[in-house]
Short mmCIF file of C-alpha atoms in Angstrom, two decimals:
data_model
loop_
_atom_site.label_atom_id
_atom_site.label_comp_id
_atom_site.label_asym_id
_atom_site.label_seq_id
_atom_site.Cartn_x
_atom_site.Cartn_y
_atom_site.Cartn_z
CA UNK A 11 0.00 0.00 0.00
CA UNK A 12 1.65 3.24 -1.09
CA UNK A 13 2.26 6.11 1.28
CA UNK A 14 -0.29 8.35 -0.41
CA UNK A 15 -3.07 5.74 -0.16
CA UNK A 16 -2.36 4.74 3.45
CA UNK A 17 -4.40 6.60 6.09
CA UNK A 18 -3.85 7.12 9.79
CA UNK A 19 -7.14 5.33 10.56
CA UNK A 20 -6.00 2.26 8.58
CA UNK A 21 -2.70 2.22 10.44
CA UNK A 22 -4.38 2.54 13.83
CA UNK A 23 -6.89 -0.25 13.09
CA UNK A 24 -4.09 -2.55 11.92
CA UNK A 25 -2.10 -1.67 15.04
CA UNK A 26 -5.04 -2.64 17.26
CA UNK A 27 -5.32 -6.00 15.49
CA UNK A 28 -1.58 -6.60 15.86
CA UNK A 29 -1.62 -5.60 19.52
CA UNK A 30 -4.55 -7.97 20.18
CA UNK A 31 -2.59 -10.83 18.60
CA UNK A 32 0.97 -10.09 19.73
CA UNK A 33 0.77 -7.66 22.65
CA UNK A 34 2.85 -4.55 23.25
CA UNK A 35 6.14 -6.35 22.65
CA UNK A 36 4.95 -7.59 19.26
CA UNK A 37 4.12 -4.14 17.92
CA UNK A 38 6.74 -2.61 15.65
CA UNK A 39 6.65 -0.65 12.43
CA UNK A 40 8.08 -3.48 10.35
CA UNK A 41 5.43 -5.99 11.45
CA UNK A 42 2.74 -3.39 11.04
CA UNK A 43 3.95 -2.51 7.55
CA UNK A 44 3.88 -6.18 6.57
CA UNK A 45 0.29 -6.45 7.80
CA UNK A 46 -0.65 -3.39 5.75
CA UNK A 47 1.32 -4.45 2.70
CA UNK A 48 3.41 -1.32 3.00
CA UNK A 49 6.96 -0.28 3.88
CA UNK A 50 7.62 0.83 7.43
CA UNK A 51 8.71 4.21 6.07
CA UNK A 52 5.19 4.81 4.79
CA UNK A 53 3.87 4.41 8.34
CA UNK A 54 6.41 6.87 9.71
CA UNK A 55 5.03 9.42 7.27
CA UNK A 56 1.76 9.35 9.25
CA UNK A 57 2.82 8.31 12.77
CA UNK A 58 6.31 9.07 14.04
CA UNK A 59 6.85 6.77 17.01
CA UNK A 60 5.59 3.60 18.65
CA UNK A 61 4.47 5.71 21.62
CA UNK A 62 2.26 7.76 19.31
CA UNK A 63 0.91 4.59 17.73
CA UNK A 64 -0.01 3.03 21.09
CA UNK A 65 -1.61 6.29 22.20
CA UNK A 66 -3.76 6.49 19.07
CA UNK A 67 -4.70 2.80 19.22
CA UNK A 68 -5.46 3.08 22.92
CA UNK A 69 -7.73 6.05 22.39
CA UNK A 70 -9.57 4.49 19.46
CA UNK A 71 -10.78 1.51 21.48
CA UNK A 72 -12.64 3.74 23.93
CA UNK A 73 -15.14 4.29 21.11
CA UNK A 74 -16.13 0.62 21.42
CA UNK A 75 -17.90 1.39 24.69
CA UNK A 76 -21.58 2.17 24.17
CA UNK A 77 -22.29 5.35 26.11
CA UNK A 78 -25.64 5.39 27.92
CA UNK A 79 -28.06 8.30 27.64
CA UNK A 80 -27.73 9.87 31.07
CA UNK A 81 -31.02 11.72 30.63
CA UNK A 82 -32.94 8.55 29.75
CA UNK A 83 -31.83 6.18 32.54
CA UNK A 84 -31.17 6.42 36.25
CA UNK A 85 -27.60 7.12 37.37
CA UNK A 86 -26.92 3.61 38.67
CA UNK A 87 -28.00 1.97 35.41
CA UNK A 88 -25.74 4.39 33.53
CA UNK A 89 -22.82 3.78 35.89
CA UNK A 90 -23.18 0.01 35.55
CA UNK A 91 -23.36 0.24 31.76
CA UNK A 92 -20.21 2.39 31.59
CA UNK A 93 -18.22 0.17 33.94
CA UNK A 94 -19.38 -3.05 32.27
CA UNK A 95 -18.60 -1.65 28.84
CA UNK A 96 -15.10 -0.62 29.90
CA UNK A 97 -14.48 -4.02 31.50
CA UNK A 98 -15.54 -5.80 28.31
CA UNK A 99 -13.33 -3.50 26.21
CA UNK A 100 -10.31 -4.26 28.39
CA UNK A 101 -11.05 -7.97 28.04
CA UNK A 102 -10.98 -7.69 24.24
CA UNK A 103 -7.70 -5.77 24.33
CA UNK A 104 -5.58 -7.20 27.16
CA UNK A 105 -2.55 -5.13 26.13
CA UNK A 106 -4.34 -1.90 27.00
CA UNK A 107 -4.39 -2.42 30.76
CA UNK A 108 -0.64 -2.99 30.69
CA UNK A 109 -0.13 0.10 28.53
CA UNK A 110 -1.42 2.27 31.37
CA UNK A 111 1.81 1.63 33.23
CA UNK A 112 4.24 2.38 30.41
CA UNK A 113 2.64 4.80 27.94
CA UNK A 114 1.11 8.27 28.08
CA UNK A 115 -2.49 7.69 27.08
CA UNK A 116 -4.95 10.43 26.20
CA UNK A 117 -7.28 11.55 23.44
CA UNK A 118 -10.88 12.40 22.57
CA UNK A 119 -12.14 8.85 23.00
CA UNK A 120 -11.07 8.62 26.63
CA UNK A 121 -12.08 12.21 27.34
CA UNK A 122 -15.58 11.57 25.98
CA UNK A 123 -15.93 8.55 28.26
CA UNK A 124 -14.56 10.41 31.29
CA UNK A 125 -16.82 13.41 30.74
CA UNK A 126 -19.91 11.20 30.62
CA UNK A 127 -18.76 9.34 33.71
CA UNK A 128 -18.60 12.63 35.62
CA UNK A 129 -22.09 13.50 34.37
CA UNK A 130 -23.37 10.19 35.76
CA UNK A 131 -22.08 10.83 39.27
CA UNK A 132 -23.17 14.45 39.24
CA UNK A 133 -26.66 13.21 38.31
CA UNK A 134 -26.47 10.83 41.27
CA UNK A 135 -26.15 13.85 43.54
CA UNK A 136 -22.42 14.17 44.15
CA UNK A 137 -20.85 17.61 44.16
CA UNK A 138 -18.17 18.10 41.50
CA UNK A 139 -15.20 17.08 43.68
CA UNK A 140 -16.94 13.94 44.95
CA UNK A 141 -18.12 13.07 41.44
CA UNK A 142 -14.43 13.09 40.46
CA UNK A 143 -13.66 10.71 43.32
CA UNK A 144 -16.59 8.42 42.54
CA UNK A 145 -15.64 8.17 38.86
CA UNK A 146 -12.00 7.50 39.78
CA UNK A 147 -12.99 4.79 42.27
CA UNK A 148 -15.02 2.89 39.68
CA UNK A 149 -12.34 3.39 37.03
CA UNK A 150 -9.66 1.88 39.28
CA UNK A 151 -11.92 -1.06 40.14
CA UNK A 152 -12.61 -1.82 36.48
CA UNK A 153 -8.96 -1.50 35.50
CA UNK A 154 -7.77 -3.64 38.42
CA UNK A 155 -10.34 -6.34 37.65
CA UNK A 156 -9.02 -6.61 34.10
CA UNK A 157 -5.31 -6.78 34.95
CA UNK A 158 -5.30 -10.43 36.05
CA UNK A 159 -6.62 -11.87 32.77
CA UNK A 160 -4.42 -9.44 30.81
CA UNK A 161 -1.34 -10.53 32.72
CA UNK A 162 -2.14 -14.19 32.04
CA UNK A 163 -2.41 -13.50 28.30
CA UNK A 164 0.91 -11.64 28.34
CA UNK A 165 2.68 -14.31 30.38
CA UNK A 166 1.39 -17.14 28.19
CA UNK A 167 2.55 -15.28 25.09
CA UNK A 168 6.01 -14.60 26.56
CA UNK A 169 6.51 -18.19 27.65
CA UNK A 170 5.51 -19.35 24.18
CA UNK A 171 8.03 -17.03 22.58
CA UNK A 172 10.75 -18.42 24.80
CA UNK A 173 10.07 -21.88 23.46
CA UNK A 174 8.48 -23.11 26.66
CA UNK A 175 5.30 -25.10 27.01
CA UNK A 176 3.18 -22.25 28.43
CA UNK A 177 0.36 -24.45 29.73
CA UNK A 178 2.75 -26.79 31.51
CA UNK A 179 4.73 -23.91 32.99
CA UNK A 180 1.59 -22.22 34.28
CA UNK A 181 0.25 -25.49 35.69
CA UNK A 182 3.55 -26.13 37.49
CA UNK A 183 3.50 -22.62 38.92
CA UNK A 184 -0.09 -22.95 40.14
CA UNK A 185 0.81 -26.27 41.77
CA UNK A 186 3.79 -24.75 43.61
CA UNK A 187 1.70 -21.76 44.67
CA UNK A 188 -0.97 -24.14 46.01
CA UNK A 189 1.64 -25.97 48.10
CA UNK A 190 2.59 -22.71 49.77
CA UNK A 191 -1.03 -21.58 50.18
CA UNK A 192 -1.86 -24.89 51.88
CA UNK A 193 0.20 -23.78 54.90
CA UNK A 194 -2.44 -21.17 55.70
CA UNK A 195 -5.84 -22.29 57.05
CA UNK A 196 -8.25 -20.12 55.06
CA UNK A 197 -6.39 -20.65 51.81
CA UNK A 198 -6.12 -24.38 52.50
CA UNK A 199 -9.88 -24.60 53.04
CA UNK A 200 -10.51 -23.03 49.65
CA UNK A 201 -7.92 -25.19 47.92
CA UNK A 202 -9.74 -28.24 49.22
CA UNK A 203 -12.90 -27.28 47.32
CA UNK A 204 -13.84 -27.96 43.71
CA UNK A 205 -12.83 -24.38 42.88
CA UNK A 206 -9.18 -25.11 43.61
CA UNK A 207 -8.22 -25.22 39.95
CA UNK A 208 -9.40 -21.63 39.51
CA UNK A 209 -7.97 -20.32 42.74
CA UNK A 210 -4.95 -18.75 41.02
CA UNK A 211 -7.32 -16.17 39.53
CA UNK A 212 -9.99 -13.96 41.02
CA UNK A 213 -13.14 -15.72 42.26
CA UNK A 214 -16.00 -15.89 39.79
CA UNK A 215 -18.06 -12.70 39.44
CA UNK A 216 -15.53 -10.65 41.44
CA UNK A 217 -15.91 -7.70 39.09
CA UNK A 218 -19.71 -7.67 39.39
CA UNK A 219 -19.55 -8.14 43.17
CA UNK A 220 -17.10 -5.28 43.59
CA UNK A 221 -19.03 -2.93 41.31
CA UNK A 222 -22.28 -3.56 43.18
CA UNK A 223 -20.52 -2.99 46.51
CA UNK A 224 -19.05 0.32 45.30
CA UNK A 225 -22.36 1.58 43.93
CA UNK A 226 -24.17 0.43 47.09
CA UNK A 227 -21.66 2.48 49.07
CA UNK A 228 -22.30 5.51 46.88
CA UNK A 229 -26.05 5.19 47.38
CA UNK A 230 -25.63 4.89 51.15
CA UNK A 231 -23.38 7.95 51.21
CA UNK A 232 -25.82 10.01 49.15
CA UNK A 233 -28.79 8.90 51.28
CA UNK A 234 -26.96 9.86 54.47
CA UNK A 235 -26.10 13.28 53.02
CA UNK A 236 -29.73 13.92 52.06
CA UNK A 237 -30.92 12.86 55.52
CA UNK A 238 -28.52 15.16 57.39
#
């Protein structure tokens, strides 16, 4: 694909696909050019650095989240929709959660999401400063809930690149971790259940449980403020 027919949007979409398949370590201009059928120099004409490319790809995926109509639904329904949509987006793009720790990420996609999130918590009844805190609390919960699965994808990919049997290595690690956990009574009790195989990860429905608990806390706080 020649330089003059290649667009920034095409490059960003191809970068997202490559990141989904290969992760942050697998993204480079040469591999991206091959995917696009173009020379790496043609990409540099549009996007100068890998940092810029990750920033643009990272901002584009925020548009995958369906934004609720804050005027049409109650604040809690809107908050749940936003958080659930973000969690699903992070699950589709496991590299993105890791990018938060190593890239400067910003753009209109994220700003649009953040602005609506603030509108949701202002509608709930929080003053501006507390709406900021409420939105940040939910954001951190969603991001943290997605890091475990993202880390597993990254680790499996890295082990595979090193020529190791990733499944065997992970199984061996879980087994050794279980041996250590068995020294402690509450962990041992859980390892003795049928859920032991999954104990290396978060318990089932942890994201939903945590989100409900946070929103319950917000409602209680708002109710107490109205009653005082």
